[in-house]
Amino acid sequence: MQIEREATGSDLVLKVSGRLDTPNAKPFEQSLLAAVAETSGRITVDLAGVDYVSSSGLRALLVAGKAMRAAKRELALRALQPQIREVFDISGFSTLFEIT
Amino acid sequence: MTAPSDPSIVSSLAIGASVEEIARVSEWLNEMADGDDWPDRLRFGMELSVEEALANVISYGFAHVPHAPEIRIDYLHLPDTRVAVRIADNGTAFDPTAVVSPDMAEDVEGARIGGHGVRLMRHFLDDISYERADGENRLTLVARLGTAE
């Protein structure tokens, strides 16, 4: 798993690539929470490069989403591959995040 | 004597009780998928289901047992072009098929952190069965090769 950061003013885009599986879930969650703490604006997670996600990966996004909501900020997702989108739909996560 | 309807084991893998082992399981599963030319949807769905099941076993199955953890994974050919992955472990008795998936949350605040794995397994597989025998949990994940898009 790799994460590239692109900052525009106070907003941040995190471009994630690789697998969001159980072994990667903790570092992924830590990267997300670090981004929440280090920025003050909107965070968008770009999942175009992610070809696999399990519920551990979903959990990391949910933890970050809760942290953002507690700070009255928005966490958005974008560019989900079809199978990734299916996992979000089945888990009910598609309605929890703004997805573009 | 083996009954004709008994499943046949194609390959087996023994792993330790740590999440890092999931990467080794994925590699092994890829070999099975290559050998039987699994469709992409089955590759994704079975890998996901096996990971969800193993994450449960590894995270919770051995917290309160005195003996050394043993986890074995078998790949089986079943009749009617079906295949199965069976996960056997000597951890605490736990039937994931009896878990009730959480209601769909309406917002991030109300969303539950866990419990989504079983819903995903049911979606991507044709059948899931569980038995407790000889001190082992045995979870069998079944998929049909023919109809899995």
PDB file of C-alpha atoms in Angstrom:
ATOM      1  CA  MET A   1       0.000   0.000   0.000  1.00  0.00           C
ATOM      2  CA  GLN A   2       1.224   3.488  -0.828  1.00  0.00           C
ATOM      3  CA  ILE A   3      -0.221   6.911  -0.078  1.00  0.00           C
ATOM      4  CA  GLU A   4       0.627  10.122  -1.944  1.00  0.00           C
ATOM      5  CA  ARG A   5      -0.411  13.458  -0.497  1.00  0.00           C
ATOM      6  CA  GLU A   6      -1.499  16.445  -2.590  1.00  0.00           C
ATOM      7  CA  ALA A   7      -2.289  19.602  -0.624  1.00  0.00           C
ATOM      8  CA  THR A   8      -4.236  22.548  -2.058  1.00  0.00           C
ATOM      9  CA  GLY A   9      -4.493  25.316   0.513  1.00  0.00           C
ATOM     10  CA  SER A  10      -6.002  23.702   3.608  1.00  0.00           C
ATOM     11  CA  ASP A  11      -7.521  20.821   1.601  1.00  0.00           C
ATOM     12  CA  LEU A  12      -5.792  17.498   1.117  1.00  0.00           C
ATOM     13  CA  VAL A  13      -6.082  14.653  -1.384  1.00  0.00           C
ATOM     14  CA  LEU A  14      -4.699  11.265  -0.369  1.00  0.00           C
ATOM     15  CA  LYS A  15      -4.009   9.060  -3.391  1.00  0.00           C
ATOM     16  CA  VAL A  16      -3.991   5.496  -2.146  1.00  0.00           C
ATOM     17  CA  SER A  17      -2.744   2.534  -4.164  1.00  0.00           C
ATOM     18  CA  GLY A  18      -2.436  -1.180  -3.466  1.00  0.00           C
ATOM     19  CA  ARG A  19      -4.429  -3.340  -1.092  1.00  0.00           C
ATOM     20  CA  LEU A  20      -6.514  -2.194   1.856  1.00  0.00           C
ATOM     21  CA  ASP A  21      -6.417  -5.559   3.622  1.00  0.00           C
ATOM     22  CA  THR A  22      -6.025  -6.654   7.245  1.00  0.00           C
ATOM     23  CA  PRO A  23      -2.182  -6.442   7.342  1.00  0.00           C
ATOM     24  CA  ASN A  24      -2.300  -2.912   5.848  1.00  0.00           C
ATOM     25  CA  ALA A  25      -5.303  -1.660   7.824  1.00  0.00           C
ATOM     26  CA  LYS A  26      -3.419  -0.297  10.839  1.00  0.00           C
ATOM     27  CA  PRO A  27      -0.827   1.737   8.882  1.00  0.00           C
ATOM     28  CA  PHE A  28      -3.652   2.972   6.616  1.00  0.00           C
ATOM     29  CA  GLU A  29      -5.706   4.104   9.620  1.00  0.00           C
ATOM     30  CA  GLN A  30      -2.669   5.810  11.174  1.00  0.00           C
ATOM     31  CA  SER A  31      -1.945   7.674   7.915  1.00  0.00           C
ATOM     32  CA  LEU A  32      -5.561   8.830   7.713  1.00  0.00           C
ATOM     33  CA  LEU A  33      -5.662   9.987  11.337  1.00  0.00           C
ATOM     34  CA  ALA A  34      -2.317  11.782  10.906  1.00  0.00           C
ATOM     35  CA  ALA A  35      -3.789  13.605   7.905  1.00  0.00           C
ATOM     36  CA  VAL A  36      -6.871  14.569   9.947  1.00  0.00           C
ATOM     37  CA  ALA A  37      -4.641  15.964  12.710  1.00  0.00           C
ATOM     38  CA  GLU A  38      -2.229  17.804  10.405  1.00  0.00           C
ATOM     39  CA  THR A  39      -4.757  19.596   8.198  1.00  0.00           C
ATOM     40  CA  SER A  40      -7.720  21.854   8.820  1.00  0.00           C
ATOM     41  CA  GLY A  41      -9.719  21.523   5.605  1.00  0.00           C
ATOM     42  CA  ARG A  42     -11.457  18.888   3.564  1.00  0.00           C
ATOM     43  CA  ILE A  43      -9.844  15.471   2.980  1.00  0.00           C
ATOM     44  CA  THR A  44     -10.503  13.439  -0.143  1.00  0.00           C
ATOM     45  CA  VAL A  45      -9.291   9.849  -0.389  1.00  0.00           C
ATOM     46  CA  ASP A  46      -8.653   8.868  -4.010  1.00  0.00           C
ATOM     47  CA  LEU A  47      -9.034   5.087  -4.350  1.00  0.00           C
ATOM     48  CA  ALA A  48      -8.300   4.768  -8.092  1.00  0.00           C
ATOM     49  CA  GLY A  49      -5.177   2.714  -7.381  1.00  0.00           C
ATOM     50  CA  VAL A  50      -6.848   0.392  -4.867  1.00  0.00           C
ATOM     51  CA  ASP A  51      -7.780  -3.015  -6.285  1.00  0.00           C
ATOM     52  CA  TYR A  52      -8.732  -4.806  -3.061  1.00  0.00           C
ATOM     53  CA  VAL A  53     -10.486  -3.794   0.116  1.00  0.00           C
ATOM     54  CA  SER A  54     -11.688  -5.906   3.041  1.00  0.00           C
ATOM     55  CA  SER A  55     -13.728  -4.866   6.066  1.00  0.00           C
ATOM     56  CA  SER A  56     -10.473  -3.963   7.838  1.00  0.00           C
ATOM     57  CA  GLY A  57      -9.868  -1.279   5.209  1.00  0.00           C
ATOM     58  CA  LEU A  58     -13.471  -0.076   5.519  1.00  0.00           C
ATOM     59  CA  ARG A  59     -13.023   0.132   9.281  1.00  0.00           C
ATOM     60  CA  ALA A  60      -9.973   2.407   8.892  1.00  0.00           C
ATOM     61  CA  LEU A  61     -11.984   4.762   6.655  1.00  0.00           C
ATOM     62  CA  LEU A  62     -14.850   4.756   9.147  1.00  0.00           C
ATOM     63  CA  VAL A  63     -12.521   5.628  12.042  1.00  0.00           C
ATOM     64  CA  ALA A  64     -11.161   8.552   9.996  1.00  0.00           C
ATOM     65  CA  GLY A  65     -14.698   9.542   8.954  1.00  0.00           C
ATOM     66  CA  LYS A  66     -15.803   9.656  12.574  1.00  0.00           C
ATOM     67  CA  ALA A  67     -12.750  11.763  13.510  1.00  0.00           C
ATOM     68  CA  MET A  68     -13.510  14.192  10.680  1.00  0.00           C
ATOM     69  CA  ARG A  69     -17.196  14.439  11.596  1.00  0.00           C
ATOM     70  CA  ALA A  70     -16.269  15.113  15.226  1.00  0.00           C
ATOM     71  CA  ALA A  71     -14.138  18.005  13.935  1.00  0.00           C
ATOM     72  CA  LYS A  72     -17.078  19.227  11.761  1.00  0.00           C
ATOM     73  CA  ARG A  73     -15.151  18.455   8.574  1.00  0.00           C
ATOM     74  CA  GLU A  74     -15.864  16.222   5.601  1.00  0.00           C
ATOM     75  CA  LEU A  75     -14.082  13.107   4.421  1.00  0.00           C
ATOM     76  CA  ALA A  76     -14.879  12.318   0.790  1.00  0.00           C
ATOM     77  CA  LEU A  77     -13.934   9.354  -1.384  1.00  0.00           C
ATOM     78  CA  ARG A  78     -13.428   9.246  -5.112  1.00  0.00           C
ATOM     79  CA  ALA A  79     -12.569   6.985  -8.049  1.00  0.00           C
ATOM     80  CA  LEU A  80     -13.660   3.611  -6.652  1.00  0.00           C
ATOM     81  CA  GLN A  81     -13.081   0.634  -8.959  1.00  0.00           C
ATOM     82  CA  PRO A  82     -16.263  -1.436  -9.578  1.00  0.00           C
ATOM     83  CA  GLN A  83     -15.403  -4.280  -7.171  1.00  0.00           C
ATOM     84  CA  ILE A  84     -14.389  -1.803  -4.489  1.00  0.00           C
ATOM     85  CA  ARG A  85     -17.677   0.023  -5.003  1.00  0.00           C
ATOM     86  CA  GLU A  86     -19.515  -3.288  -4.620  1.00  0.00           C
ATOM     87  CA  VAL A  87     -17.865  -3.919  -1.234  1.00  0.00           C
ATOM     88  CA  PHE A  88     -18.895  -0.412  -0.120  1.00  0.00           C
ATOM     89  CA  ASP A  89     -22.472  -0.988  -1.352  1.00  0.00           C
ATOM     90  CA  ILE A  90     -22.882  -4.371   0.376  1.00  0.00           C
ATOM     91  CA  SER A  91     -21.475  -3.023   3.647  1.00  0.00           C
ATOM     92  CA  GLY A  92     -23.725   0.032   3.565  1.00  0.00           C
ATOM     93  CA  PHE A  93     -20.679   2.310   3.452  1.00  0.00           C
ATOM     94  CA  SER A  94     -21.630   4.009   0.180  1.00  0.00           C
ATOM     95  CA  THR A  95     -24.195   6.134   1.973  1.00  0.00           C
ATOM     96  CA  LEU A  96     -21.845   7.084   4.814  1.00  0.00           C
ATOM     97  CA  PHE A  97     -19.366   8.990   2.687  1.00  0.00           C
ATOM     98  CA  GLU A  98     -19.606  11.490  -0.104  1.00  0.00           C
ATOM     99  CA  ILE A  99     -18.381   9.490  -3.098  1.00  0.00           C
ATOM    100  CA  THR A 100     -17.514  11.126  -6.389  1.00  0.00           C
TER     101      THR A 100
ATOM    102  CA  MET B   1     -14.155 -46.202   2.579  1.00  0.00           C
ATOM    103  CA  THR B   2     -14.729 -42.785   1.055  1.00  0.00           C
ATOM    104  CA  ALA B   3     -18.183 -42.051  -0.254  1.00  0.00           C
ATOM    105  CA  PRO B   4     -18.263 -40.751  -3.841  1.00  0.00           C
ATOM    106  CA  SER B   5     -19.809 -37.465  -2.725  1.00  0.00           C
ATOM    107  CA  ASP B   6     -16.970 -36.708  -0.304  1.00  0.00           C
ATOM    108  CA  PRO B   7     -14.994 -33.637  -1.215  1.00  0.00           C
ATOM    109  CA  SER B   8     -11.412 -34.124  -2.307  1.00  0.00           C
ATOM    110  CA  ILE B   9      -8.627 -31.999  -0.937  1.00  0.00           C
ATOM    111  CA  VAL B  10      -6.516 -30.438  -3.675  1.00  0.00           C
ATOM    112  CA  SER B  11      -4.097 -28.564  -1.449  1.00  0.00           C
ATOM    113  CA  SER B  12      -3.589 -27.607   2.196  1.00  0.00           C
ATOM    114  CA  LEU B  13      -1.781 -24.823   3.987  1.00  0.00           C
ATOM    115  CA  ALA B  14      -0.906 -24.459   7.674  1.00  0.00           C
ATOM    116  CA  ILE B  15      -0.479 -20.927   9.007  1.00  0.00           C
ATOM    117  CA  GLY B  16       0.319 -19.210  12.294  1.00  0.00           C
ATOM    118  CA  ALA B  17      -2.109 -17.019  14.209  1.00  0.00           C
ATOM    119  CA  SER B  18      -0.885 -13.598  13.048  1.00  0.00           C
ATOM    120  CA  VAL B  19      -2.410 -11.160  10.563  1.00  0.00           C
ATOM    121  CA  GLU B  20       0.841 -11.102   8.568  1.00  0.00           C
ATOM    122  CA  GLU B  21       0.063 -14.699   7.558  1.00  0.00           C
ATOM    123  CA  ILE B  22      -2.909 -13.443   5.533  1.00  0.00           C
ATOM    124  CA  ALA B  23      -0.508 -12.336   2.788  1.00  0.00           C
ATOM    125  CA  ARG B  24       0.808 -15.913   2.515  1.00  0.00           C
ATOM    126  CA  VAL B  25      -2.750 -17.234   2.333  1.00  0.00           C
ATOM    127  CA  SER B  26      -3.544 -14.808  -0.488  1.00  0.00           C
ATOM    128  CA  GLU B  27      -0.530 -16.070  -2.454  1.00  0.00           C
ATOM    129  CA  TRP B  28      -1.593 -19.683  -1.951  1.00  0.00           C
ATOM    130  CA  LEU B  29      -5.156 -18.840  -2.938  1.00  0.00           C
ATOM    131  CA  ASN B  30      -3.872 -17.173  -6.117  1.00  0.00           C
ATOM    132  CA  GLU B  31      -2.124 -20.435  -7.020  1.00  0.00           C
ATOM    133  CA  MET B  32      -5.397 -22.331  -6.553  1.00  0.00           C
ATOM    134  CA  ALA B  33      -7.220 -19.736  -8.644  1.00  0.00           C
ATOM    135  CA  ASP B  34      -4.621 -19.946 -11.437  1.00  0.00           C
ATOM    136  CA  GLY B  35      -4.731 -23.751 -11.404  1.00  0.00           C
ATOM    137  CA  ASP B  36      -8.504 -23.875 -11.835  1.00  0.00           C
ATOM    138  CA  ASP B  37      -8.869 -20.715 -13.911  1.00  0.00           C
ATOM    139  CA  TRP B  38     -11.230 -18.969 -11.514  1.00  0.00           C
ATOM    140  CA  PRO B  39     -13.224 -16.054 -12.939  1.00  0.00           C
ATOM    141  CA  ASP B  40     -12.108 -12.630 -11.628  1.00  0.00           C
ATOM    142  CA  ARG B  41     -15.223 -12.185  -9.531  1.00  0.00           C
ATOM    143  CA  LEU B  42     -14.601 -15.462  -7.710  1.00  0.00           C
ATOM    144  CA  ARG B  43     -10.945 -14.564  -7.133  1.00  0.00           C
ATOM    145  CA  PHE B  44     -11.936 -11.307  -5.495  1.00  0.00           C
ATOM    146  CA  GLY B  45     -14.893 -12.726  -3.561  1.00  0.00           C
ATOM    147  CA  MET B  46     -13.112 -15.823  -2.245  1.00  0.00           C
ATOM    148  CA  GLU B  47      -9.982 -13.934  -1.254  1.00  0.00           C
ATOM    149  CA  LEU B  48     -12.116 -11.399   0.573  1.00  0.00           C
ATOM    150  CA  SER B  49     -14.185 -14.094   2.305  1.00  0.00           C
ATOM    151  CA  VAL B  50     -11.131 -16.082   3.408  1.00  0.00           C
ATOM    152  CA  GLU B  51      -9.520 -12.916   4.757  1.00  0.00           C
ATOM    153  CA  GLU B  52     -12.664 -11.931   6.679  1.00  0.00           C
ATOM    154  CA  ALA B  53     -12.886 -15.405   8.219  1.00  0.00           C
ATOM    155  CA  LEU B  54      -9.183 -15.570   9.095  1.00  0.00           C
ATOM    156  CA  ALA B  55      -9.132 -12.056  10.545  1.00  0.00           C
ATOM    157  CA  ASN B  56     -11.837 -13.186  12.995  1.00  0.00           C
ATOM    158  CA  VAL B  57     -10.025 -16.392  13.924  1.00  0.00           C
ATOM    159  CA  ILE B  58      -6.639 -14.714  14.351  1.00  0.00           C
ATOM    160  CA  SER B  59      -7.952 -11.674  16.254  1.00  0.00           C
ATOM    161  CA  TYR B  60     -10.359 -13.400  18.658  1.00  0.00           C
ATOM    162  CA  GLY B  61     -10.002 -17.175  18.421  1.00  0.00           C
ATOM    163  CA  PHE B  62      -6.976 -17.701  20.629  1.00  0.00           C
ATOM    164  CA  ALA B  63      -7.327 -15.022  23.293  1.00  0.00           C
ATOM    165  CA  HIS B  64      -8.444 -17.474  25.984  1.00  0.00           C
ATOM    166  CA  VAL B  65      -7.035 -20.849  24.983  1.00  0.00           C
ATOM    167  CA  PRO B  66      -4.053 -22.441  26.756  1.00  0.00           C
ATOM    168  CA  HIS B  67      -2.809 -24.556  23.830  1.00  0.00           C
ATOM    169  CA  ALA B  68      -0.744 -23.587  20.789  1.00  0.00           C
ATOM    170  CA  PRO B  69      -2.809 -22.144  17.909  1.00  0.00           C
ATOM    171  CA  GLU B  70      -3.227 -24.311  14.823  1.00  0.00           C
ATOM    172  CA  ILE B  71      -4.896 -23.054  11.674  1.00  0.00           C
ATOM    173  CA  ARG B  72      -5.196 -25.189   8.555  1.00  0.00           C
ATOM    174  CA  ILE B  73      -6.713 -24.209   5.223  1.00  0.00           C
ATOM    175  CA  ASP B  74      -7.835 -26.781   2.645  1.00  0.00           C
ATOM    176  CA  TYR B  75      -8.834 -26.237  -0.955  1.00  0.00           C
ATOM    177  CA  LEU B  76     -11.451 -28.724  -2.136  1.00  0.00           C
ATOM    178  CA  HIS B  77     -13.092 -29.719  -5.376  1.00  0.00           C
ATOM    179  CA  LEU B  78     -16.801 -30.423  -4.879  1.00  0.00           C
ATOM    180  CA  PRO B  79     -19.324 -32.003  -7.265  1.00  0.00           C
ATOM    181  CA  ASP B  80     -21.148 -29.827  -9.827  1.00  0.00           C
ATOM    182  CA  THR B  81     -18.107 -27.617 -10.617  1.00  0.00           C
ATOM    183  CA  ARG B  82     -18.085 -26.156  -7.145  1.00  0.00           C
ATOM    184  CA  VAL B  83     -14.967 -25.410  -5.121  1.00  0.00           C
ATOM    185  CA  ALA B  84     -14.521 -24.820  -1.417  1.00  0.00           C
ATOM    186  CA  VAL B  85     -12.009 -23.366   0.974  1.00  0.00           C
ATOM    187  CA  ARG B  86     -12.232 -24.886   4.441  1.00  0.00           C
ATOM    188  CA  ILE B  87     -10.656 -23.135   7.404  1.00  0.00           C
ATOM    189  CA  ALA B  88     -10.044 -25.294  10.488  1.00  0.00           C
ATOM    190  CA  ASP B  89      -8.704 -23.884  13.753  1.00  0.00           C
ATOM    191  CA  ASN B  90      -8.357 -25.139  17.309  1.00  0.00           C
ATOM    192  CA  GLY B  91      -9.421 -21.841  18.885  1.00  0.00           C
ATOM    193  CA  THR B  92     -12.478 -20.924  20.939  1.00  0.00           C
ATOM    194  CA  ALA B  93     -15.733 -22.308  19.514  1.00  0.00           C
ATOM    195  CA  PHE B  94     -17.219 -19.611  17.282  1.00  0.00           C
ATOM    196  CA  ASP B  95     -19.823 -19.897  14.535  1.00  0.00           C
ATOM    197  CA  PRO B  96     -19.527 -16.893  12.206  1.00  0.00           C
ATOM    198  CA  THR B  97     -22.606 -18.038  10.256  1.00  0.00           C
ATOM    199  CA  ALA B  98     -24.693 -17.328  13.385  1.00  0.00           C
ATOM    200  CA  VAL B  99     -23.553 -13.697  13.533  1.00  0.00           C
ATOM    201  CA  VAL B 100     -26.306 -11.217  12.760  1.00  0.00           C
ATOM    202  CA  SER B 101     -24.945  -8.476  10.512  1.00  0.00           C
ATOM    203  CA  PRO B 102     -25.445  -4.971  11.912  1.00  0.00           C
ATOM    204  CA  ASP B 103     -28.188  -2.819  10.438  1.00  0.00           C
ATOM    205  CA  MET B 104     -27.080  -0.498   7.670  1.00  0.00           C
ATOM    206  CA  ALA B 105     -26.047   2.750   9.327  1.00  0.00           C
ATOM    207  CA  GLU B 106     -27.530   6.047   8.213  1.00  0.00           C
ATOM    208  CA  ASP B 107     -24.561   8.218   9.052  1.00  0.00           C
ATOM    209  CA  VAL B 108     -20.914   8.063  10.048  1.00  0.00           C
ATOM    210  CA  GLU B 109     -21.661   8.804  13.719  1.00  0.00           C
ATOM    211  CA  GLY B 110     -24.044   5.872  14.014  1.00  0.00           C
ATOM    212  CA  ALA B 111     -22.038   3.413  11.931  1.00  0.00           C
ATOM    213  CA  ARG B 112     -20.672   0.365  13.692  1.00  0.00           C
ATOM    214  CA  ILE B 113     -17.009  -0.408  13.312  1.00  0.00           C
ATOM    215  CA  GLY B 114     -17.322  -4.208  13.040  1.00  0.00           C
ATOM    216  CA  GLY B 115     -19.598  -6.986  11.822  1.00  0.00           C
ATOM    217  CA  HIS B 116     -19.451  -6.326   8.086  1.00  0.00           C
ATOM    218  CA  GLY B 117     -17.300  -9.311   7.181  1.00  0.00           C
ATOM    219  CA  VAL B 118     -20.081 -11.876   7.385  1.00  0.00           C
ATOM    220  CA  ARG B 119     -22.371  -9.813   5.172  1.00  0.00           C
ATOM    221  CA  LEU B 120     -19.603  -9.622   2.561  1.00  0.00           C
ATOM    222  CA  MET B 121     -19.002 -13.382   2.751  1.00  0.00           C
ATOM    223  CA  ARG B 122     -22.701 -14.116   2.214  1.00  0.00           C
ATOM    224  CA  HIS B 123     -22.779 -11.775  -0.769  1.00  0.00           C
ATOM    225  CA  PHE B 124     -19.787 -13.222  -2.602  1.00  0.00           C
ATOM    226  CA  LEU B 125     -20.216 -16.946  -1.821  1.00  0.00           C
ATOM    227  CA  ASP B 126     -22.805 -19.572  -2.745  1.00  0.00           C
ATOM    228  CA  ASP B 127     -22.758 -21.232   0.657  1.00  0.00           C
ATOM    229  CA  ILE B 128     -21.108 -20.978   4.069  1.00  0.00           C
ATOM    230  CA  SER B 129     -21.277 -23.814   6.580  1.00  0.00           C
ATOM    231  CA  TYR B 130     -19.847 -24.267  10.040  1.00  0.00           C
ATOM    232  CA  GLU B 131     -19.244 -27.247  12.271  1.00  0.00           C
ATOM    233  CA  ARG B 132     -17.449 -27.808  15.558  1.00  0.00           C
ATOM    234  CA  ALA B 133     -15.778 -31.208  15.627  1.00  0.00           C
ATOM    235  CA  ASP B 134     -12.735 -32.745  17.326  1.00  0.00           C
ATOM    236  CA  GLY B 135     -12.047 -29.489  19.161  1.00  0.00           C
ATOM    237  CA  GLU B 136     -11.898 -27.542  15.880  1.00  0.00           C
ATOM    238  CA  ASN B 137     -13.936 -24.834  14.251  1.00  0.00           C
ATOM    239  CA  ARG B 138     -14.443 -25.793  10.613  1.00  0.00           C
ATOM    240  CA  LEU B 139     -15.770 -23.136   8.303  1.00  0.00           C
ATOM    241  CA  THR B 140     -16.417 -24.137   4.690  1.00  0.00           C
ATOM    242  CA  LEU B 141     -16.734 -21.426   2.042  1.00  0.00           C
ATOM    243  CA  VAL B 142     -18.322 -22.708  -1.155  1.00  0.00           C
ATOM    244  CA  ALA B 143     -18.437 -21.090  -4.595  1.00  0.00           C
ATOM    245  CA  ARG B 144     -19.622 -22.311  -7.967  1.00  0.00           C
ATOM    246  CA  LEU B 145     -17.026 -22.084 -10.732  1.00  0.00           C
ATOM    247  CA  GLY B 146     -19.604 -22.117 -13.496  1.00  0.00           C
ATOM    248  CA  THR B 147     -21.975 -19.312 -12.616  1.00  0.00           C
ATOM    249  CA  ALA B 148     -19.657 -16.816 -10.964  1.00  0.00           C
ATOM    250  CA  GLU B 149     -19.761 -14.330 -13.849  1.00  0.00           C
TER     251      GLU B 149
END
